[in-house]
mmCIF file of C-alpha atoms and ligand atoms in Angstrom:
data_model
loop_
_atom_site.group_PDB
_atom_site.id
_atom_site.type_symbol
_atom_site.label_atom_id
_atom_site.label_comp_id
_atom_site.label_asym_id
_atom_site.label_seq_id
_atom_site.Cartn_x
_atom_site.Cartn_y
_atom_site.Cartn_z
ATOM 1 C CA MET A 1498 -18.519 -3.629 11.162
ATOM 2 C CA ILE A 1499 -15.826 -2.106 13.347
ATOM 3 C CA ILE A 1500 -13.568 -4.941 14.530
ATOM 4 C CA PRO A 1501 -10.181 -5.161 16.283
ATOM 5 C CA MET A 1502 -7.332 -4.373 13.904
ATOM 6 C CA HIS A 1503 -5.424 -7.581 14.613
ATOM 7 C CA GLN A 1504 -8.307 -9.601 13.142
ATOM 8 C CA LEU A 1505 -8.021 -7.754 9.814
ATOM 9 C CA LEU A 1506 -4.249 -8.073 9.801
ATOM 10 C CA LYS A 1507 -4.243 -11.779 10.675
ATOM 11 C CA GLU A 1508 -6.450 -12.420 7.644
ATOM 12 C CA ALA A 1509 -4.169 -10.251 5.493
ATOM 13 C CA LYS A 1510 -1.135 -12.220 6.597
ATOM 14 C CA LYS A 1511 -2.867 -15.511 5.805
ATOM 15 C CA GLY A 1512 -3.998 -14.210 2.407
ATOM 16 C CA GLY A 1513 -0.711 -12.504 1.481
ATOM 17 C CA TYR A 1514 -2.173 -9.026 0.938
ATOM 18 C CA GLY A 1515 -1.962 -5.603 2.551
ATOM 19 C CA VAL A 1516 -4.629 -3.447 4.168
ATOM 20 C CA ALA A 1517 -4.659 0.277 3.381
ATOM 21 C CA ALA A 1518 -4.640 2.501 6.471
ATOM 22 C CA PRO A 1519 -5.522 6.024 5.339
ATOM 23 C CA ASN A 1520 -5.397 8.983 7.710
ATOM 24 C CA VAL A 1521 -8.918 10.357 8.163
ATOM 25 C CA PHE A 1522 -9.910 13.609 9.824
ATOM 26 C CA ASN A 1523 -13.518 14.533 9.029
ATOM 27 C CA ARG A 1524 -16.849 13.290 7.673
ATOM 28 C CA GLU A 1525 -15.762 13.513 4.037
ATOM 29 C CA THR A 1526 -12.615 11.420 4.431
ATOM 30 C CA ILE A 1527 -14.314 8.809 6.633
ATOM 31 C CA GLU A 1528 -17.205 8.460 4.193
ATOM 32 C CA ALA A 1529 -14.734 8.203 1.285
ATOM 33 C CA CYS A 1530 -12.997 5.300 3.065
ATOM 34 C CA PHE A 1531 -16.220 3.388 3.668
ATOM 35 C CA LEU A 1532 -17.292 3.912 0.037
ATOM 36 C CA ALA A 1533 -13.912 2.826 -1.349
ATOM 37 C CA ALA A 1534 -13.902 -0.295 0.846
ATOM 38 C CA LYS A 1535 -17.473 -1.132 -0.128
ATOM 39 C CA GLU A 1536 -16.887 -0.637 -3.856
ATOM 40 C CA LEU A 1537 -13.794 -2.841 -3.879
ATOM 41 C CA ARG A 1538 -14.934 -5.256 -1.154
ATOM 42 C CA ALA A 1539 -11.665 -4.532 0.632
ATOM 43 C CA PRO A 1540 -10.996 -4.326 4.377
ATOM 44 C CA ILE A 1541 -9.835 -0.946 5.650
ATOM 45 C CA ILE A 1542 -8.190 0.647 8.683
ATOM 46 C CA LEU A 1543 -9.066 4.244 9.569
ATOM 47 C CA ASP A 1544 -6.003 5.889 11.097
ATOM 48 C CA VAL A 1545 -6.951 8.849 13.289
ATOM 49 C CA ALA A 1546 -4.302 11.175 14.707
ATOM 50 C CA GLY A 1547 -5.029 12.553 18.184
ATOM 51 C CA VAL A 1548 -5.079 16.148 16.925
ATOM 52 C CA HIS A 1549 -7.893 15.406 14.490
ATOM 53 C CA GLY A 1550 -10.587 14.761 17.074
ATOM 54 C CA ILE A 1551 -10.718 11.362 18.736
ATOM 55 C CA TYR A 1552 -14.351 11.534 19.871
ATOM 56 C CA GLU A 1553 -15.582 13.241 16.699
ATOM 57 C CA CYS A 1554 -13.970 10.708 14.353
ATOM 58 C CA ALA A 1555 -15.201 7.775 16.480
ATOM 59 C CA GLU A 1556 -18.787 9.072 16.216
ATOM 60 C CA ILE A 1557 -18.560 9.604 12.460
ATOM 61 C CA ALA A 1558 -17.053 6.130 11.975
ATOM 62 C CA ARG A 1559 -19.924 4.615 13.968
ATOM 63 C CA PHE A 1560 -22.414 6.509 11.810
ATOM 64 C CA TYR A 1561 -20.949 4.996 8.624
ATOM 65 C CA GLU A 1562 -20.638 1.602 10.305
ATOM 66 C CA ARG A 1563 -24.434 1.678 10.722
ATOM 67 C CA ARG A 1564 -24.890 2.751 7.103
ATOM 68 C CA TYR A 1565 -22.454 0.162 5.669
ATOM 69 C CA PRO A 1566 -22.372 -2.660 8.271
ATOM 70 C CA GLU A 1567 -20.899 -5.098 5.739
ATOM 71 C CA VAL A 1568 -17.558 -3.223 5.532
ATOM 72 C CA PRO A 1569 -14.829 -4.766 7.742
ATOM 73 C CA VAL A 1570 -13.115 -1.783 9.312
ATOM 74 C CA ALA A 1571 -10.793 -1.037 12.213
ATOM 75 C CA VAL A 1572 -10.520 2.394 13.828
ATOM 76 C CA ASN A 1573 -6.968 2.970 15.019
ATOM 77 C CA LEU A 1574 -5.307 5.804 16.927
ATOM 78 C CA ASP A 1575 -2.292 6.798 14.795
ATOM 79 C CA HIS A 1576 0.978 7.679 16.565
ATOM 80 C CA GLY A 1577 -0.523 7.621 20.042
ATOM 81 C CA GLY A 1578 1.449 10.059 22.150
ATOM 82 C CA PRO A 1579 0.169 11.196 25.548
ATOM 83 C CA PHE A 1580 -1.351 8.494 27.748
ATOM 84 C CA GLU A 1581 -4.580 10.582 27.854
ATOM 85 C CA ASP A 1582 -4.977 10.373 24.047
ATOM 86 C CA ILE A 1583 -4.638 6.594 24.143
ATOM 87 C CA ALA A 1584 -7.095 6.267 27.038
ATOM 88 C CA ASN A 1585 -9.533 8.622 25.256
ATOM 89 C CA ALA A 1586 -9.333 6.581 22.042
ATOM 90 C CA ILE A 1587 -10.202 3.460 24.012
ATOM 91 C CA ARG A 1588 -13.076 5.257 25.771
ATOM 92 C CA ALA A 1589 -14.292 6.659 22.445
ATOM 93 C CA GLY A 1590 -14.645 3.151 21.015
ATOM 94 C CA PHE A 1591 -11.562 2.794 18.789
ATOM 95 C CA SER A 1592 -10.829 -0.857 18.032
ATOM 96 C CA SER A 1593 -7.070 -0.343 18.056
ATOM 97 C CA VAL A 1594 -4.434 2.059 19.338
ATOM 98 C CA MET A 1595 -0.876 2.732 18.311
ATOM 99 C CA ILE A 1596 1.562 3.705 21.015
ATOM 100 C CA ASP A 1597 4.519 5.477 19.470
ATOM 101 C CA ARG A 1598 7.574 5.536 21.717
ATOM 102 C CA SER A 1599 9.944 5.071 18.792
ATOM 103 C CA GLN A 1600 12.022 8.067 19.859
ATOM 104 C CA SER A 1601 12.446 6.840 23.424
ATOM 105 C CA SER A 1602 15.134 4.416 24.566
ATOM 106 C CA PHE A 1603 14.499 0.719 23.914
ATOM 107 C CA GLU A 1604 13.816 0.213 27.636
ATOM 108 C CA ASP A 1605 11.266 3.039 27.847
ATOM 109 C CA ASN A 1606 9.607 1.925 24.613
ATOM 110 C CA VAL A 1607 9.210 -1.586 26.070
ATOM 111 C CA LYS A 1608 7.980 -0.356 29.452
ATOM 112 C CA GLU A 1609 5.371 2.122 28.218
ATOM 113 C CA THR A 1610 4.179 -0.112 25.379
ATOM 114 C CA ALA A 1611 3.716 -3.065 27.759
ATOM 115 C CA GLU A 1612 1.604 -0.892 30.100
ATOM 116 C CA ILE A 1613 -0.694 0.153 27.257
ATOM 117 C CA VAL A 1614 -0.983 -3.423 25.971
ATOM 118 C CA LYS A 1615 -2.132 -4.651 29.370
ATOM 119 C CA PHE A 1616 -4.765 -1.944 29.581
ATOM 120 C CA ALA A 1617 -5.921 -2.176 25.920
ATOM 121 C CA HIS A 1618 -6.088 -5.967 25.841
ATOM 122 C CA ALA A 1619 -8.255 -5.912 28.959
ATOM 123 C CA CYS A 1620 -10.679 -3.798 26.869
ATOM 124 C CA GLY A 1621 -10.449 -6.113 23.817
ATOM 125 C CA ILE A 1622 -8.472 -3.593 21.779
ATOM 126 C CA SER A 1623 -5.466 -4.239 19.525
ATOM 127 C CA VAL A 1624 -2.140 -2.442 19.965
ATOM 128 C CA GLU A 1625 0.412 -1.352 17.367
ATOM 129 C CA ALA A 1626 3.875 -0.218 18.463
ATOM 130 C CA GLU A 1627 6.935 1.004 16.584
ATOM 131 C CA LEU A 1628 10.448 -0.363 16.825
ATOM 132 C CA GLY A 1629 13.136 1.695 15.107
ATOM 133 C CA HIS A 1630 11.956 5.118 13.981
ATOM 134 C CA VAL A 1631 10.249 6.146 10.731
ATOM 135 C CA GLY A 1632 11.245 9.801 10.377
ATOM 136 C CA GLN A 1633 10.117 12.786 8.324
ATOM 137 C CA ALA A 1634 10.707 12.684 4.574
ATOM 138 C CA PHE A 1635 11.881 16.310 4.330
ATOM 139 C CA GLU A 1636 15.042 15.256 6.178
ATOM 140 C CA TYR A 1637 15.190 11.777 4.580
ATOM 141 C CA ASP A 1638 18.789 12.113 3.465
ATOM 142 C CA LYS A 1639 19.864 12.702 7.084
ATOM 143 C CA THR A 1640 17.573 10.321 8.989
ATOM 144 C CA ARG A 1641 16.848 7.361 6.705
ATOM 145 C CA ASP A 1642 19.628 5.118 8.019
ATOM 146 C CA SER A 1643 19.706 6.094 11.690
ATOM 147 C CA GLY A 1644 16.152 4.909 12.401
ATOM 148 C CA LEU A 1645 16.162 1.477 10.727
ATOM 149 C CA THR A 1646 14.741 -1.310 12.912
ATOM 150 C CA ARG A 1647 17.384 -3.511 14.485
ATOM 151 C CA PRO A 1648 16.379 -7.175 14.059
ATOM 152 C CA GLU A 1649 18.333 -8.185 17.176
ATOM 153 C CA GLU A 1650 15.914 -6.100 19.301
ATOM 154 C CA ALA A 1651 12.691 -7.452 17.803
ATOM 155 C CA ALA A 1652 12.253 -10.779 19.606
ATOM 156 C CA ASP A 1653 12.885 -9.184 22.985
ATOM 157 C CA PHE A 1654 10.522 -6.304 22.280
ATOM 158 C CA LEU A 1655 7.684 -8.591 21.207
ATOM 159 C CA ALA A 1656 8.143 -11.010 24.105
ATOM 160 C CA GLN A 1657 8.147 -8.195 26.661
ATOM 161 C CA THR A 1658 5.285 -6.138 25.223
ATOM 162 C CA ASN A 1659 2.883 -8.654 23.639
ATOM 163 C CA VAL A 1660 1.821 -6.137 20.942
ATOM 164 C CA ASP A 1661 -0.518 -7.280 18.167
ATOM 165 C CA CYS A 1662 1.392 -5.749 15.266
ATOM 166 C CA LEU A 1663 4.649 -3.934 14.799
ATOM 167 C CA ALA A 1664 5.560 -0.865 12.751
ATOM 168 C CA VAL A 1665 9.056 -1.346 11.376
ATOM 169 C CA ALA A 1666 11.457 1.164 9.852
ATOM 170 C CA VAL A 1667 12.817 -0.297 6.615
ATOM 171 C CA GLY A 1668 13.500 2.854 4.608
ATOM 172 C CA THR A 1669 10.196 4.710 4.234
ATOM 173 C CA SER A 1670 9.502 8.132 5.702
ATOM 174 C CA HIS A 1671 6.503 10.393 6.424
ATOM 175 C CA GLY A 1672 5.590 13.068 3.890
ATOM 176 C CA VAL A 1673 7.242 14.252 0.680
ATOM 177 C CA TYR A 1674 10.643 12.616 0.176
ATOM 178 C CA GLN A 1675 13.830 14.617 -0.028
ATOM 179 C CA GLY A 1676 15.484 12.381 -2.648
ATOM 180 C CA GLU A 1677 14.294 8.929 -3.636
ATOM 181 C CA CYS A 1678 12.791 6.325 -1.323
ATOM 182 C CA LYS A 1679 15.154 3.378 -0.820
ATOM 183 C CA ILE A 1680 13.693 0.354 0.921
ATOM 184 C CA ASP A 1681 15.961 -2.169 2.597
ATOM 185 C CA PHE A 1682 14.314 -5.377 1.394
ATOM 186 C CA PRO A 1683 16.901 -7.734 2.943
ATOM 187 C CA LEU A 1684 16.158 -6.077 6.317
ATOM 188 C CA LEU A 1685 12.407 -6.482 5.757
ATOM 189 C CA ASP A 1686 12.961 -10.160 4.863
ATOM 190 C CA THR A 1687 14.935 -10.718 8.057
ATOM 191 C CA LEU A 1688 12.236 -9.057 10.172
ATOM 192 C CA ALA A 1689 9.374 -10.883 8.435
ATOM 193 C CA ALA A 1690 11.126 -14.225 8.900
ATOM 194 C CA GLN A 1691 11.518 -13.791 12.635
ATOM 195 C CA ILE A 1692 8.325 -11.898 13.564
ATOM 196 C CA GLU A 1693 5.047 -13.745 13.790
ATOM 197 C CA GLN A 1694 2.897 -10.639 14.338
ATOM 198 C CA PRO A 1695 1.687 -8.624 11.305
ATOM 199 C CA LEU A 1696 4.035 -5.842 10.167
ATOM 200 C CA VAL A 1697 3.136 -2.213 9.520
ATOM 201 C CA LEU A 1698 4.722 0.216 7.066
ATOM 202 C CA HIS A 1699 4.449 3.920 7.902
ATOM 203 C CA GLY A 1700 5.129 6.641 5.334
ATOM 204 C CA GLY A 1701 3.534 4.892 2.362
ATOM 205 C CA SER A 1702 3.132 8.063 0.284
ATOM 206 C CA GLY A 1703 5.675 8.791 -2.433
ATOM 207 C CA SER A 1704 7.421 5.462 -1.841
ATOM 208 C CA GLY A 1705 6.602 4.284 -5.386
ATOM 209 C CA ASP A 1706 4.089 1.682 -6.523
ATOM 210 C CA ASP A 1707 6.728 -0.956 -7.293
ATOM 211 C CA ASN A 1708 8.325 -0.536 -3.881
ATOM 212 C CA LEU A 1709 4.979 -0.742 -2.091
ATOM 213 C CA ARG A 1710 3.861 -3.813 -4.048
ATOM 214 C CA LYS A 1711 7.153 -5.474 -3.120
ATOM 215 C CA THR A 1712 6.830 -4.598 0.581
ATOM 216 C CA ILE A 1713 3.532 -6.533 0.642
ATOM 217 C CA GLU A 1714 5.201 -9.477 -1.097
ATOM 218 C CA HIS A 1715 8.014 -9.308 1.459
ATOM 219 C CA GLY A 1716 5.782 -9.378 4.539
ATOM 220 C CA ILE A 1717 4.011 -6.050 5.219
ATOM 221 C CA GLN A 1718 0.279 -6.267 6.069
ATOM 222 C CA LYS A 1719 -0.688 -2.657 6.875
ATOM 223 C CA VAL A 1720 0.370 0.410 4.867
ATOM 224 C CA ASN A 1721 -0.206 3.885 6.345
ATOM 225 C CA LEU A 1722 -1.107 6.567 3.815
ATOM 226 C CA ASN A 1723 -1.659 10.259 4.296
ATOM 227 C CA THR A 1724 0.253 12.704 2.066
ATOM 228 C CA ASP A 1725 -0.649 11.155 -1.319
ATOM 229 C CA LEU A 1726 -4.349 11.058 -0.444
ATOM 230 C CA VAL A 1727 -4.629 14.597 0.881
ATOM 231 C CA MET A 1728 -2.476 15.988 -1.954
ATOM 232 C CA ALA A 1729 -4.750 14.282 -4.496
ATOM 233 C CA GLY A 1730 -7.725 15.898 -2.764
ATOM 234 C CA LEU A 1731 -6.077 19.293 -2.555
ATOM 235 C CA ASP A 1732 -4.911 19.267 -6.195
ATOM 236 C CA ALA A 1733 -8.420 18.400 -7.362
ATOM 237 C CA MET A 1734 -9.942 21.146 -5.224
ATOM 238 C CA GLU A 1735 -7.403 23.678 -6.436
ATOM 239 C CA ALA A 1736 -8.010 22.822 -10.116
ATOM 240 C CA SER A 1737 -11.727 22.850 -9.599
ATOM 241 C CA TYR A 1738 -11.672 26.164 -7.780
ATOM 242 C CA ALA A 1739 -9.458 27.802 -10.371
ATOM 243 C CA ASN A 1740 -11.194 26.501 -13.500
ATOM 244 C CA ASN A 1741 -14.704 25.767 -12.535
ATOM 245 C CA LEU A 1742 -15.808 28.265 -9.987
ATOM 246 C CA GLU A 1743 -19.119 28.367 -11.840
ATOM 247 C CA ILE A 1744 -21.001 25.075 -12.071
ATOM 248 C CA LYS A 1745 -23.923 24.092 -14.274
ATOM 249 C CA VAL A 1746 -27.232 23.609 -12.466
ATOM 250 C CA PRO A 1747 -30.803 23.033 -13.748
ATOM 251 C CA LYS A 1748 -32.725 26.289 -14.225
ATOM 252 C CA GLY A 1749 -35.829 24.928 -12.503
ATOM 253 C CA VAL A 1750 -37.771 21.734 -11.778
ATOM 254 C CA ASP A 1751 -39.843 21.592 -14.996
ATOM 255 C CA THR A 1752 -37.201 22.588 -17.495
ATOM 256 C CA ASP A 1753 -34.247 21.021 -19.282
ATOM 257 C CA GLU A 1754 -32.491 24.361 -19.340
ATOM 258 C CA PHE A 1755 -29.355 24.999 -17.357
ATOM 259 C CA THR A 1756 -27.819 28.020 -15.804
ATOM 260 C CA THR A 1757 -24.540 28.535 -13.942
ATOM 261 C CA LYS A 1758 -24.011 29.265 -10.301
ATOM 262 C CA ARG A 1759 -21.013 29.808 -8.081
ATOM 263 C CA MET A 1760 -19.561 26.538 -6.697
ATOM 264 C CA ASN A 1761 -20.213 26.332 -2.972
ATOM 265 C CA MET A 1762 -18.079 24.993 -0.147
ATOM 266 C CA GLN A 1763 -19.850 21.623 0.072
ATOM 267 C CA GLN A 1764 -19.322 21.013 -3.644
ATOM 268 C CA LEU A 1765 -15.658 21.887 -3.365
ATOM 269 C CA PHE A 1766 -15.187 19.495 -0.425
ATOM 270 C CA ALA A 1767 -16.935 16.759 -2.433
ATOM 271 C CA VAL A 1768 -14.437 17.229 -5.276
ATOM 272 C CA GLY A 1769 -11.581 16.770 -2.778
ATOM 273 C CA ALA A 1770 -13.164 13.683 -1.214
ATOM 274 C CA ASP A 1771 -13.650 12.057 -4.632
ATOM 275 C CA ALA A 1772 -9.987 12.505 -5.519
ATOM 276 C CA TYR A 1773 -8.900 11.234 -2.067
ATOM 277 C CA LYS A 1774 -11.107 8.157 -2.598
ATOM 278 C CA ALA A 1775 -9.779 7.501 -6.128
ATOM 279 C CA LYS A 1776 -6.183 7.561 -4.870
ATOM 280 C CA LEU A 1777 -7.079 5.280 -1.960
ATOM 281 C CA MET A 1778 -8.720 2.781 -4.325
ATOM 282 C CA HIS A 1779 -5.578 2.776 -6.439
ATOM 283 C CA TYR A 1780 -3.591 1.690 -3.368
ATOM 284 C CA MET A 1781 -6.154 -0.887 -2.249
ATOM 285 C CA LYS A 1782 -5.815 -2.575 -5.641
ATOM 286 C CA LEU A 1783 -2.034 -2.326 -5.501
ATOM 287 C CA PHE A 1784 -2.012 -4.048 -2.096
ATOM 288 C CA LYS A 1785 -4.274 -6.834 -3.471
ATOM 289 C CA SER A 1786 -6.937 -6.225 -0.822
ATOM 290 C CA GLU A 1787 -9.713 -6.037 -3.439
ATOM 291 C CA GLY A 1788 -12.431 -8.727 -3.213
ATOM 292 C CA ARG A 1789 -11.411 -10.032 0.200
ATOM 293 C CA TRP A 1790 -14.937 -10.150 1.651
HETATM 294 P P1 13P B 2388 2.605 9.439 4.541
HETATM 295 O O1 13P B 2388 2.021 10.795 4.718
HETATM 296 O O2 13P B 2388 4.032 9.488 4.093
HETATM 297 O O3 13P B 2388 1.765 8.563 3.667
HETATM 298 O O4 13P B 2388 2.663 8.751 5.982
HETATM 299 C C1 13P B 2388 1.463 8.444 6.653
HETATM 300 C C2 13P B 2388 1.724 7.730 7.926
HETATM 301 O O5 13P B 2388 2.626 6.957 8.045
HETATM 302 C C3 13P B 2388 0.787 7.976 9.036
HETATM 303 O O6 13P B 2388 1.115 7.263 10.177
#
């Protein structure tokens, strides 16, 4: 069932585990998420970026909600930018929205986030915001330190905005790291000790399994994942396309004989979705969200 994100994250905080939040963008990735969550009995958050089709992804998620009603799932707008995208996500039936004003001044971040919270809460929808700025991994060496969340701003931000969960910058970055990911665990401890709301980690990919496991132990409840999942899918598709362009198929209905035929587009997409799902399940286990329902 699609439920507000804060309900999933409150449970995760109580249980001391993390919920995987994969980026999804089409039928294959959304189905892969539902199947992974069902197989592991893990909750899941579908993160949809505005550019990937707000209405389309909402419809597909509802389709799989009907097929697998037992799966606890939230549908969240990732990095909500323009006000129209956030309003459209709410109209489309998302159960949560992120407003990302992490590159604005503290005052503007507070003001615009508080406006969205008022509107979203009136519709029964959770809100995620970002304090500090999680940058792009290709410029990690230049931006890692400048964006770290400042603990002295957190209490004020939360009191003025009333957000349901907070994305914090503690040393991760989006995409493929330039150099090695270094997480500031003392900073995460300070933030977790003073913030009651669940905490979100962006830029999960490439951060290292040990690091990610530790971030859950130190107070993170939602981990955003994109690059590792889509790279796993792409690598599998590439290998399959290069080595196995011909696939074995039965020669007819009444025979055990096989012949070969050229792999088609649907089969290639299925190979990618399987690899995306396998990587996602690896992370769900790592975050200890397996068997939670
Ligand atoms: P990665 O691509 O680094 O996993 O980041 C995903 C993300 O944070 C989406 O919001």
